């Protein structure tokens, strides 16, 4: 019994002493260095225009009007709620999932003027894991380009050129997937170039 | 995006190749860290802090402990840490760094969370953004991200000492191992890693959540959106994510864990995070070889792990690439694979590899939602956990878990050839086999026992997000993940109810400590034994035969035990997906 008391005393001392180092000094040092070296990134890669914070280049946001590219469906809160990240967590045989995807496929084809048997990119009709996915696939962007061009009254080739310019390739030519950042592309459509680089 | 494309193959080859290359240097560094007077290049700044800590704790760094004292220190320290975190969570409303003014955490959830982080599980029945203050995350949780990892490495080192020593009473000093692993290994590695992660975009600040004005709401295009804003959660995430990965903890700063763009922003951060999960577990196999003076044995254990890992990674990748035929029948491009619950920047190959790594180790961070994987894609993480997370495994726990299987493999070969089993010059006797079997049995009883209870209880079924066989998988995954101290989830399951909070907390505590005590008892018993000279008939602890027998033991013990439950869950679901029109 006496043994346990000394042992517990040592234990509580160890908890406090280690907490000072690991939970105080460590994160504060990381904070100071992060702000010294990568200030914009440590503070959330925020995108501003004329002093207004429009969002973060890393965090997806909702776009639904035809002259903008649309992001993926989102299960975060009521959609792109950046306080409530998360996916649907629906399994592959979920009726909710299958019904919802069926509805989205039809809507995607109608909105982009695609023939009724056109294949729809998987990312366009499924929810991401975070609900905040900032990217869409290049295939998805290409299929939306016609609609965006019509809504803006500009030639589709011009829009496709912009999509090309805002398509990121695989890192080191190997890692990840080619992708288009929806917020950056849409800002470019509005004439705001190269934000959040 | 294509099915099992070339890029995915190159990524996998690069991953295994780099893992192989870092194993020896990390292992050699571990040898220095785990010697009380080992020299490292950090001695000048860190040694004074180390000495100060021993003085504060009243610990004699030269004094070693027998296995009972070592266990007592470990349990006592874990208990103190659990109470500490429980108090922090309950009192977060009066503690600093709470810009969102979040209230105290409910008692059952605080107990579950404290148990979860103490046991290196990091099962999360809460969403970080909406539940925990920056102080609770940075102090209440990061504390265990460090010390539970250090405790795991300590226990593995104690077992390795037990194997390496002979006619010895002691297996090291817990306090020395704890302090040295934190100061010389986890802390410096995490600091560097944290900066890299911020360079990729992971936030590190103490600001209130940012209120933004989304682009569309500023234009006339969407009048209904005028005045809308998006509130973006912030916090000291980078420092936490670094140790969450290196310590195979896995607890996300944000609810979506490593799928959240602030927690895993780029394909490069994804790749390095995966590598960081395996870094220390892989190095520990080299440490084993070095300490028992049989490097071939260390590499044989590494090879068995690598083979099991590759098999799992390929099955998962293949299933996820093939995608969901039910969605493809609706006109979804099959070339994209199964993208439900996955991020575009990682795609199917970066997500399925992450899922395999995080469950082969006891990490449990997720960059995609395992609940939405195809049945066979989701089977892989589940089986990985049920095998005991011995494929590289958690920091420390992976090695001691695998060494338990080594003892069982040696025992089984002994039975087959009718000789007294021996392992690295020591007789394996009844006591050694009994404690090893106990360590394996506790996993089985806890996983299957709690799962069975939940499936026939109202509280168990009330938490389900999916029905049919997938519902069973959700429950099975929860108690496998809890007992195995993994922490990933089929996250549709709502475990934040008093019944789930308490049963899962118990599963985590059983899986950690009832497993660790037999491991340390084994260490003590092996240290005590005399060496017997090797003879012609000694079974070598390396080479292809040993590797195959070890893999076989892992698979047979795992497969036989869990096959019936897996058949009723993911296997039935797969057959229904491909051979019927049933939906749930």
Short mmCIF file of C-alpha atoms in Angstrom, two decimals, chain A:
data_model
loop_
_atom_site.label_atom_id
_atom_site.label_comp_id
_atom_site.label_asym_id
_atom_site.label_seq_id
_atom_site.Cartn_x
_atom_site.Cartn_y
_atom_site.Cartn_z
CA UNK A 1 0.00 0.00 0.00
CA UNK A 2 2.76 2.38 1.00
CA UNK A 3 4.42 1.47 -2.25
CA UNK A 4 1.41 2.58 -4.26
CA UNK A 5 1.27 5.91 -2.44
CA UNK A 6 4.87 6.81 -3.29
CA UNK A 7 4.32 5.52 -6.80
CA UNK A 8 1.24 7.67 -7.29
CA UNK A 9 3.05 10.70 -5.91
CA UNK A 10 5.84 10.20 -8.42
CA UNK A 11 3.21 9.69 -11.11
CA UNK A 12 1.39 12.95 -10.46
CA UNK A 13 4.68 14.83 -10.33
CA UNK A 14 5.62 13.26 -13.65
CA UNK A 15 2.27 14.24 -15.19
CA UNK A 16 2.71 17.87 -14.19
CA UNK A 17 6.37 18.15 -15.10
CA UNK A 18 5.94 16.49 -18.48
CA UNK A 19 2.79 18.50 -19.21
CA UNK A 20 4.75 21.74 -18.84
CA UNK A 21 7.24 20.59 -21.47
CA UNK A 22 5.03 18.63 -23.87
CA UNK A 23 1.83 20.66 -23.67
CA UNK A 24 3.28 24.11 -22.96
CA UNK A 25 6.77 24.59 -24.34
CA UNK A 26 6.29 22.31 -27.35
CA UNK A 27 3.13 23.79 -28.91
CA UNK A 28 4.26 27.33 -28.12
CA UNK A 29 7.63 26.77 -29.80
CA UNK A 30 5.83 25.26 -32.78
CA UNK A 31 3.52 28.28 -32.84
CA UNK A 32 6.37 30.81 -32.75
CA UNK A 33 8.36 29.02 -35.44
CA UNK A 34 5.30 28.40 -37.64
CA UNK A 35 4.42 32.08 -37.55
CA UNK A 36 7.99 33.10 -38.26
CA UNK A 37 8.36 30.76 -41.23
CA UNK A 38 4.86 30.29 -42.68
CA UNK A 39 2.62 33.02 -41.27
CA UNK A 40 -0.15 32.79 -43.88
CA UNK A 41 -0.37 29.04 -43.62
CA UNK A 42 -0.31 28.92 -39.82
CA UNK A 43 -3.29 31.26 -39.86
CA UNK A 44 -5.38 29.21 -42.25
CA UNK A 45 -4.39 30.15 -45.83
CA UNK A 46 -7.11 32.78 -45.88
CA UNK A 47 -8.15 34.46 -49.12
CA UNK A 48 -9.06 38.14 -48.94
CA UNK A 49 -10.36 40.69 -51.45
CA UNK A 50 -10.41 44.39 -50.56
CA UNK A 51 -9.99 43.53 -46.90
CA UNK A 52 -12.89 41.06 -46.82
CA UNK A 53 -12.05 37.46 -45.90
CA UNK A 54 -13.67 35.38 -48.65
CA UNK A 55 -12.64 31.98 -47.31
CA UNK A 56 -9.59 29.73 -47.24
CA UNK A 57 -7.90 28.32 -50.30
CA UNK A 58 -7.76 24.98 -48.46
CA UNK A 59 -11.42 24.86 -47.42
CA UNK A 60 -14.18 24.25 -49.94
CA UNK A 61 -17.20 26.55 -50.00
CA UNK A 62 -20.65 26.36 -51.55
CA UNK A 63 -21.24 27.59 -55.12
CA UNK A 64 -24.59 26.90 -56.76
CA UNK A 65 -25.20 29.58 -59.38
CA UNK A 66 -24.53 28.57 -62.99
CA UNK A 67 -21.71 31.02 -63.71
CA UNK A 68 -19.48 29.39 -61.12
CA UNK A 69 -17.94 25.93 -60.98
CA UNK A 70 -19.69 23.80 -58.37
CA UNK A 71 -17.84 21.88 -55.67
CA UNK A 72 -18.63 18.32 -54.60
CA UNK A 73 -21.69 17.48 -52.52
CA UNK A 74 -20.93 18.07 -48.85
CA UNK A 75 -22.10 16.34 -45.68
CA UNK A 76 -20.57 18.95 -43.36
CA UNK A 77 -23.50 20.44 -41.46
CA UNK A 78 -25.92 21.75 -44.07
CA UNK A 79 -23.09 21.78 -46.61
CA UNK A 80 -19.56 23.19 -46.36
CA UNK A 81 -20.03 24.04 -42.69
CA UNK A 82 -16.40 24.51 -41.64
CA UNK A 83 -17.31 24.09 -37.99
CA UNK A 84 -18.79 20.64 -38.65
CA UNK A 85 -16.45 18.63 -40.86
CA UNK A 86 -17.42 15.07 -41.76
CA UNK A 87 -18.73 12.63 -44.34
CA UNK A 88 -22.06 10.85 -44.75
CA UNK A 89 -20.65 7.59 -43.41
CA UNK A 90 -23.25 5.78 -45.48
CA UNK A 91 -22.28 2.25 -46.50
CA UNK A 92 -22.26 1.01 -50.10
CA UNK A 93 -25.70 -0.61 -49.81
CA UNK A 94 -27.37 2.34 -48.14
CA UNK A 95 -30.68 3.23 -49.79
CA UNK A 96 -30.17 6.86 -48.72
CA UNK A 97 -26.85 6.96 -50.53
CA UNK A 98 -28.04 5.26 -53.71
CA UNK A 99 -31.19 7.42 -53.95
CA UNK A 100 -29.23 10.59 -53.35
CA UNK A 101 -26.61 9.70 -55.97
CA UNK A 102 -29.35 8.86 -58.47
CA UNK A 103 -30.87 12.32 -57.93
CA UNK A 104 -27.48 14.03 -58.23
CA UNK A 105 -26.59 12.18 -61.44
CA UNK A 106 -29.84 13.38 -63.06
CA UNK A 107 -29.34 16.93 -61.79
CA UNK A 108 -25.71 17.03 -62.98
CA UNK A 109 -26.65 15.88 -66.47
CA UNK A 110 -29.53 18.36 -66.72
CA UNK A 111 -27.58 21.32 -65.39
CA UNK A 112 -24.63 20.74 -67.70
CA UNK A 113 -26.65 19.77 -70.77
CA UNK A 114 -25.26 16.23 -70.95
CA UNK A 115 -27.00 13.38 -72.82
CA UNK A 116 -29.05 11.07 -70.54
CA UNK A 117 -26.55 8.22 -70.75
CA UNK A 118 -23.43 10.33 -70.18
CA UNK A 119 -21.06 9.03 -67.50
CA UNK A 120 -20.82 11.39 -64.56
CA UNK A 121 -17.47 11.77 -62.71
CA UNK A 122 -17.55 9.99 -59.35
CA UNK A 123 -16.38 13.03 -57.40
CA UNK A 124 -19.28 15.13 -58.77
CA UNK A 125 -21.98 13.02 -57.14
CA UNK A 126 -20.35 11.68 -53.97
CA UNK A 127 -19.62 13.49 -50.71
CA UNK A 128 -16.04 13.89 -49.56
CA UNK A 129 -14.73 12.62 -46.23
CA UNK A 130 -14.31 16.08 -44.76
CA UNK A 131 -17.31 17.72 -46.37
CA UNK A 132 -14.85 20.55 -47.06
CA UNK A 133 -13.02 19.15 -50.09
CA UNK A 134 -11.67 22.23 -51.90
CA UNK A 135 -11.08 20.30 -55.14
CA UNK A 136 -12.90 18.68 -58.02
CA UNK A 137 -11.42 16.39 -60.65
CA UNK A 138 -10.35 17.92 -63.99
CA UNK A 139 -12.99 15.72 -65.73
CA UNK A 140 -15.66 17.26 -63.52
CA UNK A 141 -14.41 20.78 -64.29
CA UNK A 142 -14.34 20.11 -68.05
CA UNK A 143 -17.96 18.94 -68.02
CA UNK A 144 -19.04 22.07 -66.15
CA UNK A 145 -17.10 24.46 -68.41
CA UNK A 146 -19.82 24.69 -71.08
CA UNK A 147 -22.45 25.73 -68.56
CA UNK A 148 -20.18 28.33 -66.98
CA UNK A 149 -19.34 29.72 -70.44
CA UNK A 150 -23.02 30.01 -71.43
CA UNK A 151 -23.97 31.67 -68.15
CA UNK A 152 -21.17 34.19 -68.57
CA UNK A 153 -21.61 34.68 -72.30
CA UNK A 154 -17.96 33.92 -73.07
CA UNK A 155 -16.51 31.27 -75.40
CA UNK A 156 -16.10 27.83 -73.79
CA UNK A 157 -12.50 27.68 -75.01
CA UNK A 158 -11.66 30.61 -72.79
CA UNK A 159 -13.12 28.91 -69.73
CA UNK A 160 -11.31 25.66 -70.57
CA UNK A 161 -8.07 27.59 -70.83
CA UNK A 162 -8.61 28.86 -67.30
CA UNK A 163 -9.44 25.33 -66.06
CA UNK A 164 -6.16 24.14 -67.59
CA UNK A 165 -4.26 26.92 -65.84
CA UNK A 166 -5.81 26.06 -62.48
CA UNK A 167 -5.38 22.29 -62.74
CA UNK A 168 -2.73 21.02 -60.30
CA UNK A 169 -0.88 17.87 -61.30
CA UNK A 170 0.37 15.05 -59.10
CA UNK A 171 2.98 16.07 -56.56
CA UNK A 172 6.46 15.04 -57.81
CA UNK A 173 4.56 13.55 -60.74
CA UNK A 174 3.46 10.63 -58.54
CA UNK A 175 1.51 11.48 -55.41
CA UNK A 176 -2.17 12.34 -55.19
CA UNK A 177 -4.56 13.08 -58.05
CA UNK A 178 -4.79 15.86 -60.63
CA UNK A 179 -7.28 18.39 -59.26
CA UNK A 180 -8.83 21.81 -59.61
CA UNK A 181 -9.27 24.17 -56.65
CA UNK A 182 -12.83 25.40 -57.01
CA UNK A 183 -12.48 28.64 -55.02
CA UNK A 184 -9.33 29.73 -56.83
CA UNK A 185 -10.80 28.91 -60.22
CA UNK A 186 -14.03 30.77 -59.50
CA UNK A 187 -12.14 33.81 -58.26
CA UNK A 188 -10.13 33.72 -61.47
CA UNK A 189 -13.40 33.75 -63.42
CA UNK A 190 -14.20 36.98 -61.61
CA UNK A 191 -10.80 38.35 -62.55
CA UNK A 192 -9.01 37.71 -59.26
CA UNK A 193 -5.90 35.80 -60.24
CA UNK A 194 -3.53 33.56 -58.35
CA UNK A 195 -4.90 33.86 -54.83
CA UNK A 196 -3.91 31.44 -52.11
CA UNK A 197 -0.87 30.18 -53.90
#
